[in-house]
Coordinates of C-alpha atoms and ligand atoms in Angstrom, one line a residue:
X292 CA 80.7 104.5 84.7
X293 CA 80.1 108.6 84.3
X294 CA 80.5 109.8 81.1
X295 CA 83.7 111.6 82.5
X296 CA 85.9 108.6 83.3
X297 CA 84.7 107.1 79.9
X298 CA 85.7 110.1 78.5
X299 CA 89.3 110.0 80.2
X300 CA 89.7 106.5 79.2
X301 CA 89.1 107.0 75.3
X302 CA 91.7 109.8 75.5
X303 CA 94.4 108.3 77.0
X304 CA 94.2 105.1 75.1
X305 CA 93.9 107.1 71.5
X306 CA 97.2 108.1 73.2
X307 CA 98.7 104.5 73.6
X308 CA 97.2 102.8 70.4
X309 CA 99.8 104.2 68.1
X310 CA 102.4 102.8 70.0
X311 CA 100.6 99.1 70.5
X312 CA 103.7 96.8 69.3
X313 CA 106.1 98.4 72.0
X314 CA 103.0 99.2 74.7
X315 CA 102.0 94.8 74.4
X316 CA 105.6 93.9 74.5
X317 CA 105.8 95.9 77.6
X318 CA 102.7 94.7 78.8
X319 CA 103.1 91.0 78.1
X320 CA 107.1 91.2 79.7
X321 CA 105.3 92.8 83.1
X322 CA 102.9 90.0 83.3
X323 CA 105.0 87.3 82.7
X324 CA 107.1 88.4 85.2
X325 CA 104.6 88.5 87.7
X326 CA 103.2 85.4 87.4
X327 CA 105.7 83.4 84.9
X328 CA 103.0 80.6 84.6
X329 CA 100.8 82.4 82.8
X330 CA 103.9 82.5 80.0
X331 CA 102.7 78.7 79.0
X332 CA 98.9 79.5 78.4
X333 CA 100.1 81.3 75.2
X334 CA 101.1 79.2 72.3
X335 CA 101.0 82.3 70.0
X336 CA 103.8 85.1 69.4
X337 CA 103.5 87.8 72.3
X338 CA 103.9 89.8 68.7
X339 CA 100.5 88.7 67.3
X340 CA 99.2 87.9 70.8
X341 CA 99.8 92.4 71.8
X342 CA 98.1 92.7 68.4
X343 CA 95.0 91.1 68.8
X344 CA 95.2 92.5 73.2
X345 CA 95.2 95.5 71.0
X346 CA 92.7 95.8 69.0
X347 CA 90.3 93.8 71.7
X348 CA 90.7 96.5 73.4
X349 CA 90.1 99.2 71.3
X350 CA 86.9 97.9 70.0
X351 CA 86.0 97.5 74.3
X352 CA 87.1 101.3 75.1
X353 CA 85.4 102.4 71.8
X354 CA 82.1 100.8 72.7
X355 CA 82.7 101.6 76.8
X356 CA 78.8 102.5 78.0
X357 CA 77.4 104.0 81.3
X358 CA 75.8 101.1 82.1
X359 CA 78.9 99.2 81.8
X360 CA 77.2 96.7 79.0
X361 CA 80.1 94.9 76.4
X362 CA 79.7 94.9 73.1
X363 CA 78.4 90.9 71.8
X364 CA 81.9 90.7 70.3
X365 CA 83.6 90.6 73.6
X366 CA 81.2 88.9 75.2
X367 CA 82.0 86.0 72.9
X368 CA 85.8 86.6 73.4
X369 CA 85.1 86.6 77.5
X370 CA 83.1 83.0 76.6
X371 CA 86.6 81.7 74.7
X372 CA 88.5 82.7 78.0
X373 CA 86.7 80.4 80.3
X374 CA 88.0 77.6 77.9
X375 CA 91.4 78.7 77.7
X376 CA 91.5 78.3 81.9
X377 CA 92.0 82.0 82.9
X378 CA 90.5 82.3 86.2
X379 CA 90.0 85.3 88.6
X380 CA 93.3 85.2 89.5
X381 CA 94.4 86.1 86.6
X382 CA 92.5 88.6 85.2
X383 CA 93.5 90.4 89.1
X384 CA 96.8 90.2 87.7
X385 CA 96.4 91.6 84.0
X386 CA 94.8 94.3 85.3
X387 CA 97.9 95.2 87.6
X388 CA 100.7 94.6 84.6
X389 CA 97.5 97.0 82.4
X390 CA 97.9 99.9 85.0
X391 CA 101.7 99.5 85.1
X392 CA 101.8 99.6 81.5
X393 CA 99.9 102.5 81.0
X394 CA 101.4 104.3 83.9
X395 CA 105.0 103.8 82.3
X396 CA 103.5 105.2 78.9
X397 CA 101.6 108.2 79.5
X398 CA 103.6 109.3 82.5
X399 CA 102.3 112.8 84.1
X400 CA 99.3 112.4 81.9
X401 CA 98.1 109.3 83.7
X402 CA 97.1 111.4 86.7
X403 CA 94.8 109.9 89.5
X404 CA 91.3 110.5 88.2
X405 CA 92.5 108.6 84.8
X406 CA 94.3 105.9 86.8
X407 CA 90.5 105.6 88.7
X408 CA 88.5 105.6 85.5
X409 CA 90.6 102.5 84.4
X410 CA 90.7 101.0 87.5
X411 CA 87.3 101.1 87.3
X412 CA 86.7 100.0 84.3
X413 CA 89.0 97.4 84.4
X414 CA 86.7 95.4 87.4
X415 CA 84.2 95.7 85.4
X416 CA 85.3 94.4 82.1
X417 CA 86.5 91.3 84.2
X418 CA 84.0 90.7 86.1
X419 CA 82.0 90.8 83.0
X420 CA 83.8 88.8 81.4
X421 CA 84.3 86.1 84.2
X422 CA 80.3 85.9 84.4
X423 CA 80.0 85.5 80.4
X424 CA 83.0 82.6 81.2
X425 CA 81.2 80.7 83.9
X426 CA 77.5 81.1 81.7
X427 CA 75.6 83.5 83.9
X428 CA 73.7 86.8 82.6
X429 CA 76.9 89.2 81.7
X430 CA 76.5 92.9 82.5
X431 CA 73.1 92.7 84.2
X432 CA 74.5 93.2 87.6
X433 CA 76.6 96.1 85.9
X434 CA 74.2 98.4 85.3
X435 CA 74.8 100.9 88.1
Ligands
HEM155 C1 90.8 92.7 79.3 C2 91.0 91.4 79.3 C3 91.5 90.6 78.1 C4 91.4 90.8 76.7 C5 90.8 92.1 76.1 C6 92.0 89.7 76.0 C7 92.1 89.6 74.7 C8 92.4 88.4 74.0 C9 92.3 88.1 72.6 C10 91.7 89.1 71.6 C11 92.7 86.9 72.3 C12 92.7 86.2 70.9 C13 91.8 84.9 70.9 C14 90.3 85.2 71.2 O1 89.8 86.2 70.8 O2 89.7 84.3 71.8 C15 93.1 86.3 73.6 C16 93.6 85.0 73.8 C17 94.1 84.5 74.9 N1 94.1 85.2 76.1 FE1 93.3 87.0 76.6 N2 92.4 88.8 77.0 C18 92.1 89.3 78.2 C19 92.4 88.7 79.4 C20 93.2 87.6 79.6 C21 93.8 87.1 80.8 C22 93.5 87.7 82.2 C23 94.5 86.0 80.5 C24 95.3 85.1 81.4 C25 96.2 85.5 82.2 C26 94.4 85.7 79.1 C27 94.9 84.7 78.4 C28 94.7 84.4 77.1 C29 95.1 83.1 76.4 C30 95.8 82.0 77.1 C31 94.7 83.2 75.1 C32 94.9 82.1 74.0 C33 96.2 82.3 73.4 C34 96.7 81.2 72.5 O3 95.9 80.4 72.1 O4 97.9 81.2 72.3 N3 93.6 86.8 78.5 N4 92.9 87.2 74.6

């Protein structure tokens, strides 16, 4: 990632933070209702569950890095996800109901080059995160 799109994805989410509680309601609404089996893999509150999305992903947009390394912390929350049976699939689909969510709350201000730098940030943060699921090296192919 160029230190531009990292740039464009810190200021838009400092944007979108203050209003987590409505932003992971909306969020969590858009991907149940894409794929409403996802719905039963949750036995927490979407409440608590938008909370702790949240904060994940401040701490992953605070640390965001050129060469597209995680911070251990999420590595270690990517590892939990493999047991809790999220698959590729999945994450494809997270990542849609994301760039809805965030279109629909910054409006004009998420113009195309910030819609890119998420898009591409978002593949790699899953893809990441599926290789620190399924045990291999995490990141190491990311470094470009
Ligand atoms: C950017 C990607 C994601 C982030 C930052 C994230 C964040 C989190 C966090 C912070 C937790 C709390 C528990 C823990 O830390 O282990 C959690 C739990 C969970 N996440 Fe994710 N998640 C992501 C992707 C996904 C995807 C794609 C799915 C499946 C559609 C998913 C399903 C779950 C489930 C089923 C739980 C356990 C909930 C429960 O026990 O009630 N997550 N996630």
């Amino acid at each position: 990632m160029t230190p531009a799109e990292i740039r464009l994805i810190q200021t838009s989410f400092a944007k979108v933070f203050p209003l987590k509680a409505k932003f992971g309601m909306m969020f969590y609404t858009r991907l149940f209702e894409m794929d409403p089996v996802i719905k039963g893999m949750f036995s927490t509150s979407i409440a608590r569950q938008s909370e702790m999305l949240m904060q994940a992903l401040a701490l992953i947009v605070r640390g965001l890095r050129t060469d597209g390394a995680l911070p251990p912390k999420a590595l270690e929350m990517a590892a939990r996800h493999g047991r809790y049976g999220v698959t590729e699939q999945h994450y494809q689909k997270m990542g849609e109901a994301l760039i809805w969510s965030l279109s629909e709350t910054l409006g004009d201000a998420f113009d195309a080059s910030t819609e890119a730098a998420w898009r591409n940030a978002y593949d790699r943060l899953s893809t990441t995160m599926i290789n620190a699921a399924a045990g291999a090296s995490p990141g190491v192919e990311l470094t470009t």
